[in-house]
Structures are given as structure tokens and as C-alpha cells.
Tab-separated table of N, CA and C in Angstrom:
chain	number	residue	atom	x	y	z
T	296	MET	N	101.792	91.858	124.585
T	296	MET	CA	101.963	93.339	124.549
T	296	MET	C	100.788	94.055	125.290
T	297	GLN	N	99.560	93.549	125.179
T	297	GLN	CA	98.546	94.153	125.897
T	297	GLN	C	98.755	94.099	127.411
T	298	GLN	N	99.308	92.960	127.948
T	298	GLN	CA	99.564	92.943	129.280
T	298	GLN	C	100.492	94.051	129.759
T	299	GLN	N	101.524	94.359	128.985
T	299	GLN	CA	102.525	95.353	129.366
T	299	GLN	C	101.861	96.734	129.349
T	300	GLN	N	100.830	96.972	128.522
T	300	GLN	CA	100.075	98.223	128.358
T	300	GLN	C	99.209	98.313	129.620
T	301	ILE	N	98.632	97.292	130.021
T	301	ILE	CA	97.780	97.368	131.275
T	301	ILE	C	98.659	97.597	132.448
T	302	PHE	N	99.705	96.953	132.541
T	302	PHE	CA	100.742	97.120	133.732
T	302	PHE	C	101.129	98.647	133.690
T	303	GLY	N	101.359	99.232	132.644
T	303	GLY	CA	101.882	100.637	132.402
T	303	GLY	C	100.790	101.504	132.920
T	304	THR	N	99.472	101.172	132.442
T	304	THR	CA	98.358	102.070	132.769
T	304	THR	C	98.057	102.084	134.312
T	305	ILE	N	98.250	100.968	134.988
T	305	ILE	CA	97.981	100.864	136.404
T	305	ILE	C	99.121	101.619	136.993
T	306	ARG	N	100.410	101.444	136.635
T	306	ARG	CA	101.424	102.251	137.248
T	306	ARG	C	101.258	103.682	137.086
T	307	GLY	N	100.724	104.115	135.874
T	307	GLY	CA	100.503	105.588	135.628
T	307	GLY	C	99.442	106.146	136.599
T	308	LEU	N	98.386	105.299	136.820
T	308	LEU	CA	97.300	105.825	137.605
T	308	LEU	C	97.790	105.899	139.107
T	309	LEU	N	98.605	105.000	139.563
T	309	LEU	CA	99.125	105.035	140.714
T	309	LEU	C	100.179	106.197	141.038
T	310	LYS	N	100.960	106.503	139.919
T	310	LYS	CA	101.882	107.540	139.988
T	310	LYS	C	101.277	108.877	140.210
T	311	ILE	N	100.022	109.043	139.685
T	311	ILE	CA	99.231	110.348	139.865
T	311	ILE	C	99.110	110.506	141.290
T	312	HIS	N	98.942	109.515	142.182
T	312	HIS	CA	98.749	109.654	143.565
T	312	HIS	C	100.033	109.554	144.331
T	313	GLY	N	101.171	109.611	143.579
T	313	GLY	CA	102.469	109.583	144.353
T	313	GLY	C	102.896	108.188	144.692
T	314	ILE	N	102.260	107.174	144.260
T	314	ILE	CA	102.593	105.867	144.586
T	314	ILE	C	103.524	105.097	143.513
T	315	LYS	N	104.699	104.767	143.798
T	315	LYS	CA	105.549	103.992	142.983
T	315	LYS	C	105.733	102.710	143.469
T	316	LEU	N	105.652	101.672	142.514
T	316	LEU	CA	105.717	100.247	142.981
T	316	LEU	C	107.187	99.643	142.940
T	317	GLY	N	108.018	100.302	142.283
T	317	GLY	CA	109.439	99.750	142.287
T	317	GLY	C	109.578	98.704	141.080
T	318	LYS	N	110.469	97.732	141.298
T	318	LYS	CA	110.781	96.794	140.250
T	318	LYS	C	109.547	95.844	139.883
T	319	ARG	N	109.680	95.406	138.746
T	319	ARG	CA	108.621	94.508	138.170
T	319	ARG	C	108.573	93.199	138.919
T	320	SER	N	107.377	92.580	138.944
T	320	SER	CA	107.253	91.206	139.475
T	320	SER	C	106.207	90.454	138.784
T	321	LYS	N	105.975	89.257	139.203
T	321	LYS	CA	104.947	88.368	138.598
T	321	LYS	C	103.550	88.982	138.923
T	322	PHE	N	102.579	88.479	138.132
T	322	PHE	CA	101.265	89.058	138.234
T	322	PHE	C	100.718	88.918	139.704
T	323	GLU	N	100.844	87.755	140.354
T	323	GLU	CA	100.304	87.473	141.556
T	323	GLU	C	100.859	88.496	142.598
T	324	THR	N	102.198	88.785	142.679
T	324	THR	CA	102.819	89.585	143.577
T	324	THR	C	102.424	91.045	143.181
T	325	PHE	N	102.363	91.398	141.897
T	325	PHE	CA	101.945	92.738	141.457
T	325	PHE	C	100.515	92.984	141.971
T	326	ALA	N	99.656	92.057	141.670
T	326	ALA	CA	98.157	92.331	142.176
T	326	ALA	C	98.050	92.463	143.600
T	327	LEU	N	98.806	91.718	144.501
T	327	LEU	CA	98.845	91.915	145.898
T	327	LEU	C	99.388	93.167	146.326
T	328	ARG	N	100.390	93.684	145.651
T	328	ARG	CA	100.977	94.949	146.063
T	328	ARG	C	99.995	96.103	145.639
T	329	ILE	N	99.237	95.866	144.505
T	329	ILE	CA	98.278	96.898	144.077
T	329	ILE	C	97.152	97.058	145.166
T	330	GLN	N	96.561	95.793	145.538
T	330	GLN	CA	95.539	95.672	146.511
T	330	GLN	C	95.878	96.500	147.738
T	331	GLU	N	97.105	96.337	148.143
T	331	GLU	CA	97.561	96.965	149.510
T	331	GLU	C	97.672	98.441	149.286
T	332	THR	N	97.942	98.944	148.128
T	332	THR	CA	98.219	100.471	147.916
T	332	THR	C	96.985	101.212	147.550
T	333	ILE	N	95.992	100.645	146.937
T	333	ILE	CA	94.916	101.465	146.400
T	333	ILE	C	93.898	101.863	147.420
T	334	ASN	N	93.922	101.531	148.633
T	334	ASN	CA	93.068	101.940	149.702
T	334	ASN	C	92.983	103.522	149.839
T	335	ASN	N	94.163	104.164	149.549
T	335	ASN	CA	94.263	105.677	149.714
T	335	ASN	C	94.034	106.422	148.495
T	336	VAL	N	93.523	105.805	147.364
T	336	VAL	CA	93.305	106.568	146.257
T	336	VAL	C	91.759	106.771	146.065
T	337	ASP	N	91.408	107.831	145.179
T	337	ASP	CA	89.949	108.125	145.064
T	337	ASP	C	89.188	106.954	144.428
T	338	GLU	N	87.877	107.007	144.504
T	338	GLU	CA	87.039	105.974	144.010
T	338	GLU	C	87.115	105.609	142.542
T	339	ILE	N	87.272	106.660	141.722
T	339	ILE	CA	87.313	106.487	140.299
T	339	ILE	C	88.604	105.727	139.890
T	340	SER	N	89.720	106.117	140.524
T	340	SER	CA	91.033	105.500	140.221
T	340	SER	C	91.044	104.129	140.755
T	341	ARG	N	90.475	103.842	141.942
T	341	ARG	CA	90.463	102.538	142.522
T	341	ARG	C	89.586	101.661	141.666
T	342	SER	N	88.490	102.070	141.130
T	342	SER	CA	87.597	101.217	140.312
T	342	SER	C	88.337	101.016	139.017
T	343	SER	N	88.954	101.901	138.476
T	343	SER	CA	89.650	101.756	137.169
T	343	SER	C	90.830	100.650	137.323
T	344	ILE	N	91.545	100.775	138.459
T	344	ILE	CA	92.567	99.893	138.731
T	344	ILE	C	92.068	98.518	139.007
T	345	GLU	N	91.010	98.369	139.669
T	345	GLU	CA	90.458	96.937	139.995
T	345	GLU	C	89.965	96.367	138.666
T	346	ALA	N	89.394	97.175	137.796
T	346	ALA	CA	88.941	96.623	136.557
T	346	ALA	C	90.158	96.191	135.722
T	347	LEU	N	91.173	96.981	135.664
T	347	LEU	CA	92.411	96.577	134.933
T	347	LEU	C	93.007	95.290	135.488
T	348	LEU	N	93.018	95.199	136.827
T	348	LEU	CA	93.558	94.007	137.443
T	348	LEU	C	92.770	92.790	137.093
T	349	HIS	N	91.552	92.932	136.997
T	349	HIS	CA	90.581	91.833	136.539
T	349	HIS	C	90.860	91.407	135.084
T	350	SER	N	91.101	92.391	134.303
T	350	SER	CA	91.511	92.099	132.829
T	350	SER	C	92.873	91.322	132.906
T	351	LEU	N	93.839	91.786	133.638
T	351	LEU	CA	95.150	91.147	133.737
T	351	LEU	C	94.916	89.653	134.227
T	352	LYS	N	94.087	89.422	135.211
T	352	LYS	CA	93.937	88.131	135.714
T	352	LYS	C	93.308	87.209	134.707
T	353	THR	N	92.423	87.779	133.944
T	353	THR	CA	91.735	86.903	132.805
T	353	THR	C	92.784	86.578	131.762
T	354	ILE	N	93.661	87.517	131.384
T	354	ILE	CA	94.728	87.313	130.369
T	354	ILE	C	95.650	86.266	130.887
T	355	GLU	N	96.109	86.415	132.186
T	355	GLU	CA	96.966	85.422	132.788
T	355	GLU	C	96.411	83.964	132.693
T	356	GLU	N	95.175	83.827	133.135
T	356	GLU	CA	94.521	82.497	133.059
T	356	GLU	C	94.411	81.942	131.712
T	357	SER	N	94.116	82.715	130.790
T	357	SER	CA	94.008	82.347	129.340
T	357	SER	C	95.328	81.876	128.790
T	358	ILE	N	96.378	82.571	129.115
T	358	ILE	CA	97.728	82.237	128.775
T	358	ILE	C	98.142	80.899	129.362
T	359	ARG	N	97.886	80.715	130.603
T	359	ARG	CA	98.269	79.447	131.301
T	359	ARG	C	97.473	78.260	130.622
T	360	LYS	N	96.152	78.493	130.295
T	360	LYS	CA	95.322	77.424	129.677
T	360	LYS	C	95.924	77.066	128.351
T	361	LEU	N	96.210	78.073	127.544
T	361	LEU	CA	96.781	77.873	126.189
T	361	LEU	C	98.169	77.161	126.264
T	362	ASP	N	98.909	77.622	127.211
T	362	ASP	CA	100.284	77.065	127.388
T	362	ASP	C	100.146	75.591	127.745
T	363	LYS	N	99.259	75.271	128.572
T	363	LYS	CA	99.077	73.872	128.944
T	363	LYS	C	98.531	73.023	127.758
T	364	ILE	N	97.697	73.587	127.055
T	364	ILE	CA	97.131	72.789	125.828
T	364	ILE	C	98.282	72.530	124.798
T	365	LEU	N	98.996	73.658	124.528
T	365	LEU	CA	100.095	73.537	123.619
T	365	LEU	C	101.264	72.542	124.002
T	366	SER	N	101.463	72.603	125.393
T	366	SER	CA	102.495	71.702	125.875
T	366	SER	C	102.140	70.225	125.850
T	367	GLU	N	100.783	69.962	126.138
T	367	GLU	CA	100.284	68.667	126.057
T	367	GLU	C	100.302	68.115	124.514
T	368	GLN	N	99.905	68.944	123.637
T	368	GLN	CA	99.911	68.635	122.208
T	368	GLN	C	101.281	68.371	121.715
T	369	GLY	N	102.233	69.289	122.130
T	369	GLY	CA	103.702	69.088	121.713
T	369	GLY	C	104.257	67.695	122.289
T	370	ARG	N	103.848	67.333	123.430
T	370	ARG	CA	104.421	66.157	124.064
T	370	ARG	C	103.925	64.834	123.300
T	371	LYS	N	102.696	64.976	122.654
T	371	LYS	CA	102.090	63.792	121.952
T	371	LYS	C	102.682	63.785	120.583
T	372	ASP	N	103.159	64.932	120.007
T	372	ASP	CA	103.520	64.873	118.613
T	372	ASP	C	104.949	64.395	118.447
T	373	GLU	N	105.070	63.521	117.509
T	373	GLU	CA	106.385	62.853	117.289
T	373	GLU	C	107.521	63.788	116.715
T	374	ASP	N	107.126	64.745	115.895
T	374	ASP	CA	107.935	65.666	115.272
T	374	ASP	C	108.468	66.609	116.374
T	375	CYS	N	107.587	67.044	117.261
T	375	CYS	CA	107.946	67.959	118.373
T	375	CYS	C	108.842	67.161	119.323
T	376	LYS	N	108.595	65.980	119.650
T	376	LYS	CA	109.470	65.164	120.547
T	376	LYS	C	110.906	65.233	119.943
T	377	LEU	N	111.091	64.950	118.660
T	377	LEU	CA	112.349	64.931	118.119
T	377	LEU	C	112.924	66.325	118.189
T	378	LEU	N	112.242	67.387	117.885
T	378	LEU	CA	112.829	68.756	117.949
T	378	LEU	C	113.285	69.100	119.305
T	379	THR	N	112.564	68.639	120.285
T	379	THR	CA	112.904	69.105	121.693
T	379	THR	C	114.274	68.319	122.144
T	380	THR	N	114.780	67.394	121.364
T	380	THR	CA	116.000	66.788	121.696
T	380	THR	C	117.192	67.815	121.416
T	381	VAL	N	116.920	68.823	120.677
T	381	VAL	CA	117.856	69.775	120.385
T	381	VAL	C	118.021	70.740	121.694
T	382	PRO	N	119.265	70.970	122.088
T	382	PRO	CA	119.434	71.793	123.168
T	382	PRO	C	118.770	73.271	123.057
T	383	GLY	N	118.060	73.685	123.973
T	383	GLY	CA	117.437	75.021	124.039
T	383	GLY	C	116.134	75.114	123.289
T	384	VAL	N	115.670	73.800	122.745
T	384	VAL	CA	114.442	74.030	122.138
T	384	VAL	C	113.461	73.219	123.033
T	385	GLY	N	112.347	73.977	123.421
T	385	GLY	CA	111.310	73.395	124.273
T	385	GLY	C	110.020	73.082	123.485
T	386	VAL	N	109.040	72.759	124.057
T	386	VAL	CA	107.790	72.297	123.307
T	386	VAL	C	107.177	73.434	122.615
T	387	ILE	N	107.141	74.639	123.107
T	387	ILE	CA	106.587	75.803	122.442
T	387	ILE	C	107.398	76.185	121.171
T	388	VAL	N	108.766	76.260	121.278
T	388	VAL	CA	109.479	76.464	120.141
T	388	VAL	C	109.320	75.390	119.050
T	389	ALA	N	109.281	74.116	119.416
T	389	ALA	CA	109.052	73.049	118.495
T	389	ALA	C	107.719	73.205	117.796
T	390	MET	N	106.667	73.465	118.598
T	390	MET	CA	105.402	73.628	117.962
T	390	MET	C	105.442	74.826	116.941
T	391	THR	N	106.007	75.936	117.390
T	391	THR	CA	106.174	77.112	116.452
T	391	THR	C	106.850	76.758	115.162
T	392	TYR	N	107.985	76.028	115.310
T	392	TYR	CA	108.763	75.650	114.145
T	392	TYR	C	107.918	74.674	113.248
T	393	LYS	N	107.344	73.747	113.862
T	393	LYS	CA	106.512	72.834	112.993
T	393	LYS	C	105.400	73.533	112.252
T	394	ALA	N	104.688	74.470	112.976
T	394	ALA	CA	103.690	75.176	112.308
T	394	ALA	C	104.210	76.096	111.223
T	395	ALA	N	105.298	76.723	111.365
T	395	ALA	CA	105.933	77.490	110.285
T	395	ALA	C	106.434	76.737	109.076
T	396	ILE	N	107.027	75.595	109.333
T	396	ILE	CA	107.566	74.705	108.311
T	396	ILE	C	106.395	74.048	107.566
T	397	ASP	N	105.379	73.507	108.176
T	397	ASP	CA	104.278	72.701	107.770
T	397	ASP	C	104.673	71.652	106.861
T	398	ASP	N	105.247	71.856	105.665
T	398	ASP	CA	105.706	70.829	104.685
T	398	ASP	C	107.098	70.957	104.413
T	399	PRO	N	108.036	70.117	105.136
T	399	PRO	CA	109.417	70.318	104.970
T	399	PRO	C	109.897	69.973	103.512
T	400	TYR	N	109.104	69.302	102.719
T	400	TYR	CA	109.469	68.817	101.414
T	400	TYR	C	109.391	70.030	100.390
T	401	ARG	N	108.875	71.188	100.814
T	401	ARG	CA	108.868	72.411	100.022
T	401	ARG	C	110.197	73.093	99.858
T	402	PHE	N	111.150	72.622	100.785
T	402	PHE	CA	112.452	73.242	100.731
T	402	PHE	C	113.457	72.322	100.002
T	403	GLU	N	114.243	72.933	99.184
T	403	GLU	CA	115.365	72.267	98.426
T	403	GLU	C	116.275	71.520	99.446
T	404	ASN	N	116.589	72.217	100.470
T	404	ASN	CA	117.358	71.695	101.613
T	404	ASN	C	116.820	72.194	102.868
T	405	ILE	N	116.705	71.344	103.796
T	405	ILE	CA	116.111	71.661	105.069
T	405	ILE	C	116.758	72.907	105.738
T	406	LEU	N	118.154	73.108	105.431
T	406	LEU	CA	118.833	74.255	105.999
T	406	LEU	C	118.203	75.536	105.510
T	407	TYR	N	117.515	75.496	104.419
T	407	TYR	CA	116.933	76.775	103.901
T	407	TYR	C	115.654	77.128	104.781
T	408	SER	N	115.216	76.241	105.461
T	408	SER	CA	113.979	76.461	106.383
T	408	SER	C	114.368	77.516	107.378
T	409	TRP	N	115.635	77.605	107.690
T	409	TRP	CA	116.072	78.574	108.684
T	409	TRP	C	115.896	80.042	108.215
T	410	SER	N	115.739	80.221	106.886
T	410	SER	CA	115.593	81.566	106.341
T	410	SER	C	114.240	82.140	106.762
T	411	LEU	N	113.278	81.318	107.141
T	411	LEU	CA	112.069	81.768	107.704
T	411	LEU	C	112.271	82.587	108.970
T	412	TYR	N	113.437	82.280	109.635
T	412	TYR	CA	113.644	83.002	110.934
T	412	TYR	C	114.750	84.013	110.796
T	413	GLY	N	115.155	84.276	109.479
T	413	GLY	CA	116.195	85.306	109.240
T	413	GLY	C	117.663	84.782	109.351
T	414	VAL	N	117.789	83.462	109.388
T	414	VAL	CA	119.139	82.915	109.571
T	414	VAL	C	119.478	82.430	108.160
T	415	GLU	N	120.742	82.741	107.737
T	415	GLU	CA	121.218	82.412	106.436
T	415	GLU	C	121.726	81.028	106.468
T	416	PRO	N	121.580	80.199	105.320
T	416	PRO	CA	122.081	78.749	105.377
T	416	PRO	C	123.565	78.661	105.592
T	417	LYS	N	124.373	79.614	105.158
T	417	LYS	CA	125.697	79.589	105.398
T	417	LYS	C	126.004	79.549	106.923
T	418	THR	N	125.288	80.382	107.671
T	418	THR	CA	125.442	80.467	109.046
T	418	THR	C	125.102	79.289	109.785
T	419	VAL	N	123.977	78.533	109.340
T	419	VAL	CA	123.572	77.244	109.754
T	419	VAL	C	124.661	76.235	109.584
T	420	ARG	N	125.256	76.265	108.333
T	420	ARG	CA	126.328	75.295	108.015
T	420	ARG	C	127.490	75.468	109.005
T	421	PHE	N	127.810	76.727	109.312
T	421	PHE	CA	128.948	77.055	110.172
T	421	PHE	C	128.558	76.467	111.616
T	422	TRP	N	127.389	76.576	112.074
T	422	TRP	CA	126.951	75.956	113.326
T	422	TRP	C	127.206	74.467	113.376
T	423	ARG	N	126.896	73.844	112.276
T	423	ARG	CA	126.911	72.411	112.152
T	423	ARG	C	128.314	71.785	112.078
T	424	SER	N	129.324	72.620	111.635
T	424	SER	CA	130.664	72.098	111.387
T	424	SER	C	131.446	72.156	112.651
């Protein structure tokens, strides 16, 4: 969420100067487009935008590092390996599910574990039939 707020602030600062960036893009492309356009804005706006871009870069790097760590952990974990055999379930989803369930024996029936995610057991049974 913080990333989107920073993107919006940068877009807002540029809009004051009549600069519109168009459609959304990945951070690297976004940063390059910003660097190309901020040459014609005042010093205060340019400094603000550069500081915000630095914050975005730091956030992006942190997310990449954490994603790599989680992916490596998930690939080593036997439960996560099993969960990723389910179509559409990747390492991050498997790790999230395992962290939320923590002790599967606390559920009368494992189908009730889906209620943590707002899915009713009847619906899960329907999917399985």
C-alpha cells in the first residue's frame, strides 16, 4: 500500500507541472520515465520526487530480498512442497497457509481450516466432489 501512495504522490507532483505519465508500469520503467521528465520542474519538486524515487527503490529491493528468502524457505519445507502440488498454489501462498494453520490438529476436520479464509466447508466439499 505504501508503494502505491508514493507512486500517487509522484504523479501528483508531476501533474502540478502539467506532466502526465500515462499507464502504470514496473518500477524500473517508471523510474526511468520520471528521470527523463523531471528536468523541467522546479528544484523543490525535483528534490521531492528524487527522494520519493529513492524510497521506492529501497522498498522494491526489500520486497525482492524477502521474496527470495521466503521462496527458498518454502522450497525446503516439506509441507509447502506438498501444498504447491495443488494447481494455483505457489510457494508464497503455501507459506501463508502454513503460517495461518500452524497446528492442523486444532481443527475437527481440515476442511474447516478454510474458514480462516472466509470459505465455508460446504463450498469446499462442493469443490472436491
